[in-house]
PDB file of C-alpha atoms in Angstrom:
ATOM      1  CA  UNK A  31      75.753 -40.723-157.300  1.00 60.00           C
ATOM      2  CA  UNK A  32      77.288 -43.560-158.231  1.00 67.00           C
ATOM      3  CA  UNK A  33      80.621 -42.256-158.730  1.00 77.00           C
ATOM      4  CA  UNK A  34      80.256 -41.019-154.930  1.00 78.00           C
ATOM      5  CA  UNK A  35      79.323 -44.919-154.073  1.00 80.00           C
ATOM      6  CA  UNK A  36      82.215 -46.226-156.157  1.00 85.00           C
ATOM      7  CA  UNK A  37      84.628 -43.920-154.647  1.00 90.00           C
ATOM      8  CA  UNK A  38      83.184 -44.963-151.031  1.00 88.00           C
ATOM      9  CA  UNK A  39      83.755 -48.601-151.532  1.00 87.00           C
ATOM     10  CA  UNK A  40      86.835 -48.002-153.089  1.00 91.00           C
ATOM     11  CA  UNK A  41      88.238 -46.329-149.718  1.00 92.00           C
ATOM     12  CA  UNK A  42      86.878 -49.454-147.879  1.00 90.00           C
ATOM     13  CA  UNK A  43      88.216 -51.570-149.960  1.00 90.00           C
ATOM     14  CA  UNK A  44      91.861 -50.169-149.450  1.00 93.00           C
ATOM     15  CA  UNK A  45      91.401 -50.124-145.532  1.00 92.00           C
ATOM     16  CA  UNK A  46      89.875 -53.772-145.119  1.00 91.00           C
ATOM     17  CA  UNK A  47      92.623 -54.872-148.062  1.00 92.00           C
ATOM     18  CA  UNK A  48      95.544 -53.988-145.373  1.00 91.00           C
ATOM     19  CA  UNK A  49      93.629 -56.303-142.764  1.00 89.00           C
ATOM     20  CA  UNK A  50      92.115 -53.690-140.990  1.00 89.00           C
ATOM     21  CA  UNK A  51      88.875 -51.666-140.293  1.00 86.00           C
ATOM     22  CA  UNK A  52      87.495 -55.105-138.910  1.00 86.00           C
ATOM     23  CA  UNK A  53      84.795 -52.647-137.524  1.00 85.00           C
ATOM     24  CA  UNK A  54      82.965 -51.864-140.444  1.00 83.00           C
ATOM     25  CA  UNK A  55      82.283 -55.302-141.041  1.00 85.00           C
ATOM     26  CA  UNK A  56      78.332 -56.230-139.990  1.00 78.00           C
ATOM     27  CA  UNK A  57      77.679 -58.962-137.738  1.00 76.00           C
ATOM     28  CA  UNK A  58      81.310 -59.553-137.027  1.00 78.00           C
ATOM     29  CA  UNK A  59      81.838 -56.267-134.915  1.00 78.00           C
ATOM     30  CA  UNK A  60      78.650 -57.259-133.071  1.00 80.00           C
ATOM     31  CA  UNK A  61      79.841 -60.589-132.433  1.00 78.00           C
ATOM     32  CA  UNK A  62      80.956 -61.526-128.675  1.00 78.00           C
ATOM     33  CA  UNK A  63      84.386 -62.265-127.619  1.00 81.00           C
ATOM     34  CA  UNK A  64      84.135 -65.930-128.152  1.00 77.00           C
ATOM     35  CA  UNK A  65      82.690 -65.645-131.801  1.00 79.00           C
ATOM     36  CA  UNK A  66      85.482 -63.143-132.659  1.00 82.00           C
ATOM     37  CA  UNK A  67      87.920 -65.586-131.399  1.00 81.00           C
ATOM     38  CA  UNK A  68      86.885 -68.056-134.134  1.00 82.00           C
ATOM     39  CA  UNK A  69      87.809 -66.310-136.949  1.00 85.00           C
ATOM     40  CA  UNK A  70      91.111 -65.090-138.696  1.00 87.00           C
ATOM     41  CA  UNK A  71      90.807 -61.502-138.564  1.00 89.00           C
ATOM     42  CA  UNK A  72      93.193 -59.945-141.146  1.00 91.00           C
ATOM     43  CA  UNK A  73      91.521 -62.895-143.742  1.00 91.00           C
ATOM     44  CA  UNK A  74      87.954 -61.787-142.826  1.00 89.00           C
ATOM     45  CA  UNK A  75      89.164 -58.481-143.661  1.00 91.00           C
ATOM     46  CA  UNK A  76      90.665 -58.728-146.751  1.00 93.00           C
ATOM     47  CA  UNK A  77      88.007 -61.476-148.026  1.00 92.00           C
ATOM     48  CA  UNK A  78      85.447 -58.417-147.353  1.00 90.00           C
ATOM     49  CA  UNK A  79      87.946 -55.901-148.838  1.00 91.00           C
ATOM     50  CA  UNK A  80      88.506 -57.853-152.357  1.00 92.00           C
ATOM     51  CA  UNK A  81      84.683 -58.479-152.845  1.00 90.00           C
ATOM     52  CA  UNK A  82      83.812 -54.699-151.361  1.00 90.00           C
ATOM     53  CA  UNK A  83      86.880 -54.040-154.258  1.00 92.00           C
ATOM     54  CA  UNK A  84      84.923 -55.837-157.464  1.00 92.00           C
ATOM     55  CA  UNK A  85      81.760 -53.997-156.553  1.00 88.00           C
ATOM     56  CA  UNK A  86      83.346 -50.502-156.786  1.00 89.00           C
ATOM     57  CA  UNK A  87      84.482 -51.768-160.172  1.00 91.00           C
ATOM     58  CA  UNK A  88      81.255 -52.921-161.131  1.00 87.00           C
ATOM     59  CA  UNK A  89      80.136 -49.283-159.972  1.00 83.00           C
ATOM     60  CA  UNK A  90      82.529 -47.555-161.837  1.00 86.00           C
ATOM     61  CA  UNK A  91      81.634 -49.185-165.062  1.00 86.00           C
ATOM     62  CA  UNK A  92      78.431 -48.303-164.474  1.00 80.00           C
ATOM     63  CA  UNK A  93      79.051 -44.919-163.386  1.00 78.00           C
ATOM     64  CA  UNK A  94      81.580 -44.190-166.662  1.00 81.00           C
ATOM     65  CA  UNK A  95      78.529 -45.869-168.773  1.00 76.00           C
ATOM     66  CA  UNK A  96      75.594 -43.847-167.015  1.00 65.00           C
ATOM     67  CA  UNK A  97      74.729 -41.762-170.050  1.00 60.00           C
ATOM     68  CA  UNK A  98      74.856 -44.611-172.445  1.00 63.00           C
ATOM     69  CA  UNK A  99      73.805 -47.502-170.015  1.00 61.00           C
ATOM     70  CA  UNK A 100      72.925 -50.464-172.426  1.00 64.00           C
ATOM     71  CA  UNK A 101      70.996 -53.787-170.820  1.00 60.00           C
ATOM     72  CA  UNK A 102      74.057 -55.982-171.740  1.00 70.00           C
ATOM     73  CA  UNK A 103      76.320 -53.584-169.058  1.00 75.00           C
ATOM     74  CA  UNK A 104      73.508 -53.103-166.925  1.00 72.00           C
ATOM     75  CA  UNK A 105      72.690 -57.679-166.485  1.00 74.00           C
ATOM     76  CA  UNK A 106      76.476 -58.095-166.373  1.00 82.00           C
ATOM     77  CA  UNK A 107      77.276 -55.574-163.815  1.00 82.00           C
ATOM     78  CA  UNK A 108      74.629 -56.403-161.177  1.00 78.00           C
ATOM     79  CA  UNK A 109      74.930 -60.286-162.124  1.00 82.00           C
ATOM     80  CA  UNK A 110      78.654 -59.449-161.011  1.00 87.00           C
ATOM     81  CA  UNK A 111      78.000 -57.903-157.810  1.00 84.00           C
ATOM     82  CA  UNK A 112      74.958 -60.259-156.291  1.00 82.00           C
ATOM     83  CA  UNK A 113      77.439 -63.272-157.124  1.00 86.00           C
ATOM     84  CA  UNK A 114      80.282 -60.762-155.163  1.00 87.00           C
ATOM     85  CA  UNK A 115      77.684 -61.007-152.292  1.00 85.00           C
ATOM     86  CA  UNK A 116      77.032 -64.490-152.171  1.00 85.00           C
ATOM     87  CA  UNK A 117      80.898 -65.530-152.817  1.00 89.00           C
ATOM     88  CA  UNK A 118      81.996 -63.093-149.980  1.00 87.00           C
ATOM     89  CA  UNK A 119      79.376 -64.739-147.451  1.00 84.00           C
ATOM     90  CA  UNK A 120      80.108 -68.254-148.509  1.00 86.00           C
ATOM     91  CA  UNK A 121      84.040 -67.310-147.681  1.00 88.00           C
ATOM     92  CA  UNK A 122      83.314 -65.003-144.479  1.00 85.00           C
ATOM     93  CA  UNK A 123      81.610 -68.391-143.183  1.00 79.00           C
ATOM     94  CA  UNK A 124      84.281 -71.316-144.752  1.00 82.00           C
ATOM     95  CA  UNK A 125      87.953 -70.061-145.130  1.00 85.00           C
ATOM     96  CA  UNK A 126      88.014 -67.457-142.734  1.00 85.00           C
ATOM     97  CA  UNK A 127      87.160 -69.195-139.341  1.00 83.00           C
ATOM     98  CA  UNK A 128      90.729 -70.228-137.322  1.00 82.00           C
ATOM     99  CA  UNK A 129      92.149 -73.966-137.191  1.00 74.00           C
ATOM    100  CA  UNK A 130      93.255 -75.726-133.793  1.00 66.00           C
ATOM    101  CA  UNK A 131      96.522 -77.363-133.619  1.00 66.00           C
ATOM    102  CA  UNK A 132      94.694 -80.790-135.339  1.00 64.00           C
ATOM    103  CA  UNK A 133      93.506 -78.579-137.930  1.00 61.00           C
ATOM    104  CA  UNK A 134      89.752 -78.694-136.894  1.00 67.00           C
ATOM    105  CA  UNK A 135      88.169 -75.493-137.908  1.00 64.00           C
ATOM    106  CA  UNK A 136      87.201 -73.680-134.617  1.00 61.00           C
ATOM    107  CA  UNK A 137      84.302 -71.932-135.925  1.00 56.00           C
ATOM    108  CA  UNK A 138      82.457 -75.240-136.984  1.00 55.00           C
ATOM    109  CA  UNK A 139      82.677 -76.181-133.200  1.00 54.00           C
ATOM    110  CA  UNK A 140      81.062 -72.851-131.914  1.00 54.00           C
ATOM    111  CA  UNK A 141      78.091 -73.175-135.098  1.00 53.00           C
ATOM    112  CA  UNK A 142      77.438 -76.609-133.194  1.00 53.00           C
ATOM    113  CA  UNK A 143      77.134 -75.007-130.262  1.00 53.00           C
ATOM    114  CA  UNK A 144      74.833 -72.869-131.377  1.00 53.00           C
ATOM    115  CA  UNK A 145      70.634 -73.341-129.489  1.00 53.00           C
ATOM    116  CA  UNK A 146      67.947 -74.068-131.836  1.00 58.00           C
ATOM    117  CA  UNK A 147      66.620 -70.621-131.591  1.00 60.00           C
ATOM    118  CA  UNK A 148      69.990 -69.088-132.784  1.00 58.00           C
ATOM    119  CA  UNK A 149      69.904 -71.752-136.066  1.00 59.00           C
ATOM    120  CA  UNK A 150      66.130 -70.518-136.688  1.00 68.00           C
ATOM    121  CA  UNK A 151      67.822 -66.586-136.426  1.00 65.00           C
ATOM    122  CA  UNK A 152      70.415 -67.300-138.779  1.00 61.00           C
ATOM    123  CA  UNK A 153      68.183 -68.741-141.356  1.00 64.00           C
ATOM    124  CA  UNK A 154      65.391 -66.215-141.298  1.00 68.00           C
ATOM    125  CA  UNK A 155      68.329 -63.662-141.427  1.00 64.00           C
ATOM    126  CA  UNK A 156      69.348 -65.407-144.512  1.00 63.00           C
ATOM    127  CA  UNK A 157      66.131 -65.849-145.910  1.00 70.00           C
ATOM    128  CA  UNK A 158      65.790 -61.698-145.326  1.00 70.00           C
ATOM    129  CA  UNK A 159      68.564 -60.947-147.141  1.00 67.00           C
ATOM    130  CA  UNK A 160      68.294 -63.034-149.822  1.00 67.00           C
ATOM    131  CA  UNK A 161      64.836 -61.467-150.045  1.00 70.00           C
ATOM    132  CA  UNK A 162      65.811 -57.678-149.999  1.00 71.00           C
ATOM    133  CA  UNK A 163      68.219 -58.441-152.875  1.00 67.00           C
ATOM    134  CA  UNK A 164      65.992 -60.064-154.892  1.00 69.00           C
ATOM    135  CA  UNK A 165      63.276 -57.512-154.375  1.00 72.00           C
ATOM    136  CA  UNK A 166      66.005 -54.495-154.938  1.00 72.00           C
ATOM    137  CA  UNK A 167      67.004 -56.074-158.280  1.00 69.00           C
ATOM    138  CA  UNK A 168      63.714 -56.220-159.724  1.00 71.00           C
ATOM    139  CA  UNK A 169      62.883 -53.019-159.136  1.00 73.00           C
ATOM    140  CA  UNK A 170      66.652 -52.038-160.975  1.00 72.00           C
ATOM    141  CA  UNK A 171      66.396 -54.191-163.434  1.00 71.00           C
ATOM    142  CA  UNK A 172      62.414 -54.730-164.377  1.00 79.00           C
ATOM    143  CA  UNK A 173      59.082 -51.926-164.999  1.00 87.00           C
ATOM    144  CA  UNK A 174      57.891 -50.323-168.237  1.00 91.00           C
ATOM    145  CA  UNK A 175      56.080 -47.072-169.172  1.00 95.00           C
ATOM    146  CA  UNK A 176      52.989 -47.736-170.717  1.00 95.00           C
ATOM    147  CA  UNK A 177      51.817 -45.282-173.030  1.00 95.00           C
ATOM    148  CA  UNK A 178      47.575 -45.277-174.432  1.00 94.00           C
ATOM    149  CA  UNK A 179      46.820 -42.231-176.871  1.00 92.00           C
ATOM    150  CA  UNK A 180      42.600 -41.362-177.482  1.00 90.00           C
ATOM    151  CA  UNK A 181      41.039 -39.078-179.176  1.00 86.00           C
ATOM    152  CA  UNK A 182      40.595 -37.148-176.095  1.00 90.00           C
ATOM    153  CA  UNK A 183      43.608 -37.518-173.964  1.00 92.00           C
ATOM    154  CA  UNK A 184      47.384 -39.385-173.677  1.00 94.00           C
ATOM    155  CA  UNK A 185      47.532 -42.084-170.245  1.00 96.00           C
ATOM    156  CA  UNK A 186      50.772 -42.207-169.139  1.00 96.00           C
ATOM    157  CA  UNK A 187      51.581 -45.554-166.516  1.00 95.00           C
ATOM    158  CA  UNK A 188      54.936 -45.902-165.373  1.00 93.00           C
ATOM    159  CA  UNK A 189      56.012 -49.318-163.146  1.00 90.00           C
ATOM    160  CA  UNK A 190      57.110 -47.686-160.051  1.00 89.00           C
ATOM    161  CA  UNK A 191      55.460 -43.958-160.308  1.00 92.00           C
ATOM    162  CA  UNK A 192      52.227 -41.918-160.100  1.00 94.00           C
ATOM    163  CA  UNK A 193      50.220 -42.279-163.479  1.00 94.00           C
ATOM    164  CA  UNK A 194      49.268 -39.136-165.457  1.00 95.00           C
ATOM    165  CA  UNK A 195      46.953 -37.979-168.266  1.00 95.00           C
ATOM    166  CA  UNK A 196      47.246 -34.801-170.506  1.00 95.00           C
ATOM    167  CA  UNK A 197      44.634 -33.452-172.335  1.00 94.00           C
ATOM    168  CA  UNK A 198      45.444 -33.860-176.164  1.00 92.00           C
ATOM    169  CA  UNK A 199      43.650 -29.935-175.825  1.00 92.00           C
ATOM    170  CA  UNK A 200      46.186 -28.837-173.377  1.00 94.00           C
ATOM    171  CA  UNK A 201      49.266 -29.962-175.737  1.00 93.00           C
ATOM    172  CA  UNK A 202      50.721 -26.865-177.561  1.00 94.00           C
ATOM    173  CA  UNK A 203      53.602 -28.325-179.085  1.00 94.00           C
ATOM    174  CA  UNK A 204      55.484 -32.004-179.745  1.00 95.00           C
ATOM    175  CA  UNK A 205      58.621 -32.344-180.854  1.00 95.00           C
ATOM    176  CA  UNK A 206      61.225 -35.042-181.065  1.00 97.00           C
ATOM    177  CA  UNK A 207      64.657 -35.104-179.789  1.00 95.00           C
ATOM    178  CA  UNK A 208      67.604 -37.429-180.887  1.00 94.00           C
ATOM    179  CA  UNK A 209      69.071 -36.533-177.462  1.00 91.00           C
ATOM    180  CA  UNK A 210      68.553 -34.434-174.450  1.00 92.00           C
ATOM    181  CA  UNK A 211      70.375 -33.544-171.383  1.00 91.00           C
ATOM    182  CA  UNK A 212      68.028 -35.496-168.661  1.00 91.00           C
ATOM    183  CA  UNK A 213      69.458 -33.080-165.697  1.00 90.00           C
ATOM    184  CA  UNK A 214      68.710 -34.363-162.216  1.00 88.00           C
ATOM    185  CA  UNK A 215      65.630 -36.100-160.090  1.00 88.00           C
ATOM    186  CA  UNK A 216      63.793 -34.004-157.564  1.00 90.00           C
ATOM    187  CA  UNK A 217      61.330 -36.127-156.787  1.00 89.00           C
ATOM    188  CA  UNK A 218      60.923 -39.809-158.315  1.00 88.00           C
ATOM    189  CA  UNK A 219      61.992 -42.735-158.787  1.00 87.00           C
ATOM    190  CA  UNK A 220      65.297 -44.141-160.654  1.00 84.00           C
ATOM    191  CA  UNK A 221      66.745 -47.641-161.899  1.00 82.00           C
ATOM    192  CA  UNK A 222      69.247 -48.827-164.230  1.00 77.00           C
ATOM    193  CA  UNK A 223      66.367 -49.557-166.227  1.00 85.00           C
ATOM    194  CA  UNK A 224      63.912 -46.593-165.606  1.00 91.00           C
ATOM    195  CA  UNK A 225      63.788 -42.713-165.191  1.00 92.00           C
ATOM    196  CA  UNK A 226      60.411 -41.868-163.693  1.00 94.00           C
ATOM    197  CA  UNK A 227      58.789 -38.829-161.546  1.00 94.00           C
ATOM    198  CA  UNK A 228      59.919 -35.085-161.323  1.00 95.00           C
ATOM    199  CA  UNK A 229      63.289 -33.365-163.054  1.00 94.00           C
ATOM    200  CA  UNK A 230      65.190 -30.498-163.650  1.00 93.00           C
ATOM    201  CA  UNK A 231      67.531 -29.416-165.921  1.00 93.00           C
ATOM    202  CA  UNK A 232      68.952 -26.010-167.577  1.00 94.00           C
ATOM    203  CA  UNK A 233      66.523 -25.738-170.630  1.00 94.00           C
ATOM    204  CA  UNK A 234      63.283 -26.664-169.006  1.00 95.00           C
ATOM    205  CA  UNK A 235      63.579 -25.791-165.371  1.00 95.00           C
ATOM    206  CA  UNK A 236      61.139 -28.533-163.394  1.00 96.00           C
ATOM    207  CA  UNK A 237      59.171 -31.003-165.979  1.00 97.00           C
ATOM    208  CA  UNK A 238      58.015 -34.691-165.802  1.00 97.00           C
ATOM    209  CA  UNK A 239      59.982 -37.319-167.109  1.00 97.00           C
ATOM    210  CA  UNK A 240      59.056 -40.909-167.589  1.00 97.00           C
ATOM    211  CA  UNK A 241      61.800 -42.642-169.655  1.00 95.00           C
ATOM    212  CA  UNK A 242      64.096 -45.720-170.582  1.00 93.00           C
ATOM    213  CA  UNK A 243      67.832 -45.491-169.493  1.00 88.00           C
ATOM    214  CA  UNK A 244      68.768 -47.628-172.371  1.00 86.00           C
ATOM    215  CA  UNK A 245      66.390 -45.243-175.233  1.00 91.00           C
ATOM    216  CA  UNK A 246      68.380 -41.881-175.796  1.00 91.00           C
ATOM    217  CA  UNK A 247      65.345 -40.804-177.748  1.00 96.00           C
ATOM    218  CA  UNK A 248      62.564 -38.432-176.491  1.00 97.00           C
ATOM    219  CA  UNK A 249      59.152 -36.880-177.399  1.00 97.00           C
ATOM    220  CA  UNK A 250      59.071 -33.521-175.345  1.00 97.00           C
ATOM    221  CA  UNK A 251      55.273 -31.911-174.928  1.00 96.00           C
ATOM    222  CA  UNK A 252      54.701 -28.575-173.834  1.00 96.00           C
ATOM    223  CA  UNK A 253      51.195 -28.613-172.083  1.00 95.00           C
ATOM    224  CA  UNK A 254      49.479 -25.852-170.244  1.00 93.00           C
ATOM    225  CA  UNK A 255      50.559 -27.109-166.516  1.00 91.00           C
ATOM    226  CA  UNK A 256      53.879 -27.796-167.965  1.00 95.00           C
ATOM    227  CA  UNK A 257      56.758 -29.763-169.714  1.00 97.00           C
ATOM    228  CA  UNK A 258      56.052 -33.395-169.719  1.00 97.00           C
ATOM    229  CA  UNK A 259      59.122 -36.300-171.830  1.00 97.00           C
ATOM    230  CA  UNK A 260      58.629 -39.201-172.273  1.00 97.00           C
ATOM    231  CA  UNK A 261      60.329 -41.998-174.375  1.00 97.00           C
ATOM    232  CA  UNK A 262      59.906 -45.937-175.629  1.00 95.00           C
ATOM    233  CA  UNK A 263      62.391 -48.749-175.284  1.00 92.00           C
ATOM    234  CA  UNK A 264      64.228 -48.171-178.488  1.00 93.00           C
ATOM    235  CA  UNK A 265      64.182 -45.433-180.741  1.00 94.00           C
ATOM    236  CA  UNK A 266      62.216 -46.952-183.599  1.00 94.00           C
ATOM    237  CA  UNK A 267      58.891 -47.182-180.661  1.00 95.00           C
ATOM    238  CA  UNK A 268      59.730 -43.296-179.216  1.00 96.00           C
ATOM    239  CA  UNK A 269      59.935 -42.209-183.006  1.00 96.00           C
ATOM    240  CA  UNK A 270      56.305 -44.254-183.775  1.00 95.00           C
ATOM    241  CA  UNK A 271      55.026 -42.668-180.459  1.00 95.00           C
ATOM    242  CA  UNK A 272      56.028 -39.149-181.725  1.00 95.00           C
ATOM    243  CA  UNK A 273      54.552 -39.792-185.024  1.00 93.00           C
ATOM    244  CA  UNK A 274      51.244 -41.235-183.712  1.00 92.00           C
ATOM    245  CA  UNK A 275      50.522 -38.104-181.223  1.00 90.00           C
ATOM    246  CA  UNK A 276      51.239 -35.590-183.612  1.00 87.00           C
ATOM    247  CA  UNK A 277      48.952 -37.217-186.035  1.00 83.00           C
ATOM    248  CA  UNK A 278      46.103 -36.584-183.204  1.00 73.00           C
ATOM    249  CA  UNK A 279      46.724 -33.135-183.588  1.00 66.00           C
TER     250      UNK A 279
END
């Protein structure tokens, strides 16, 4: 997946780099006639195209590091692309509107112009956006599985997923794994920091995973309506984990 997105914005990149593709650029190829005129197109295009640029890097380092994603690579990257967003509308807005013969930047004229009710748009749109990425990197970068173990039964709470309970009755067999091919999400949720819902890989076939990206660790339980991993934030808490449910046994 996100090789796929890297190699999409890569391709945009390239296109909007050579000052063209000035249609793929939101709100601009919306904008009338008289908004269009206000702005250097090629620059807008190759402003977009350099910032659309770092984020496939920032994707490709994080698509290279997927297996091994640690926090560090995981704050830096995203820190690196919401800063790529703000930067790029900062300079879509500043150096890329056209200057009259007196070197009065035409765009500033037509923003004056602008009613009250188109001001009160703009910000809200702002606010919206600014909004939607906040809200999209907490749920990438934040949420924990919670783990409670009773003499009866093992409660299982992930941040952004259904909670479940097994039966300590119904588990036949624990065991702990150093590492584990993870296969691919049917039917969940998935962050840089969190693996949570329904998988399927090659040894299991379909099983329930609620994990840490950053924790290559894993406690695998085979229970009567199936295989069910889960795993801690470091190895030292998935090992403890392991030890503490096979001691209910």
């Amino acid at each position: 997946m996100l090789w796929g997105m890297m190699i999409i914005f890569a391709i945009l990149a390239v296109i909007l780099l050579a000052g063209k593709g000035s249609f793929l650029i939101a709100g601009y190829n919306t904008a009338s006639k008289e908004k269009k005129a206000c702005y250097d197109e090629k620059k807008l295009c190759r402003v977009v195209g350099g910032c659309m640029g770092i984020a496939a890097v920032c994707m490709g380092i994080m698509a290279y590091y997927e297996k091994n994603m640690t926090d560090g690579i995981i704050s830096l990257t995203t820190g690196i692309i919401f800063a790529d967003i703000i930067i790029c509308l900062i300079l879509c807005n500043t150096v890329c509107f056209k200057k009259d013969e007196n070197g009065k930047v035409l765009g500033k004229s037509m923003m004056s112009k602008k009613t009250r009710e188109e001001k009160r748009n703009a910000k809200a749109g702002m606010m919206v956006t600014v909004v939607i990425c906040a809200a999209v990197a907490v749920f990438l970068l934040t949420g924990d599985v919670h783990i409670q173990i009773n003499e009866q039964k093992m409660e299982i709470r992930g941040s952004y997923w259904m909670a479940k309970e097994i039966l300590l009755e119904d588990i036949n067999h624990v065991e702990y794994r150093e590492t584990m091919n993870v296969g691919r999400r049917t039917n969940g949720v998935g962050s840089f920091r969190l693996r949570e819902g329904n998988f399927q890989n090659t040894e299991f076939g379909n099983y329930i995973l609620y994990s840490y990206t950053g924790c290559k660790t894993f406690v695998v339980m085979e229970t009567d309506k199936g295989i069910v991993v889960v795993n801690q934030k470091t190895e030292d808490e998935t090992k403890a984990l392991y030890e503490k449910l096979v001691g209910r046994f």
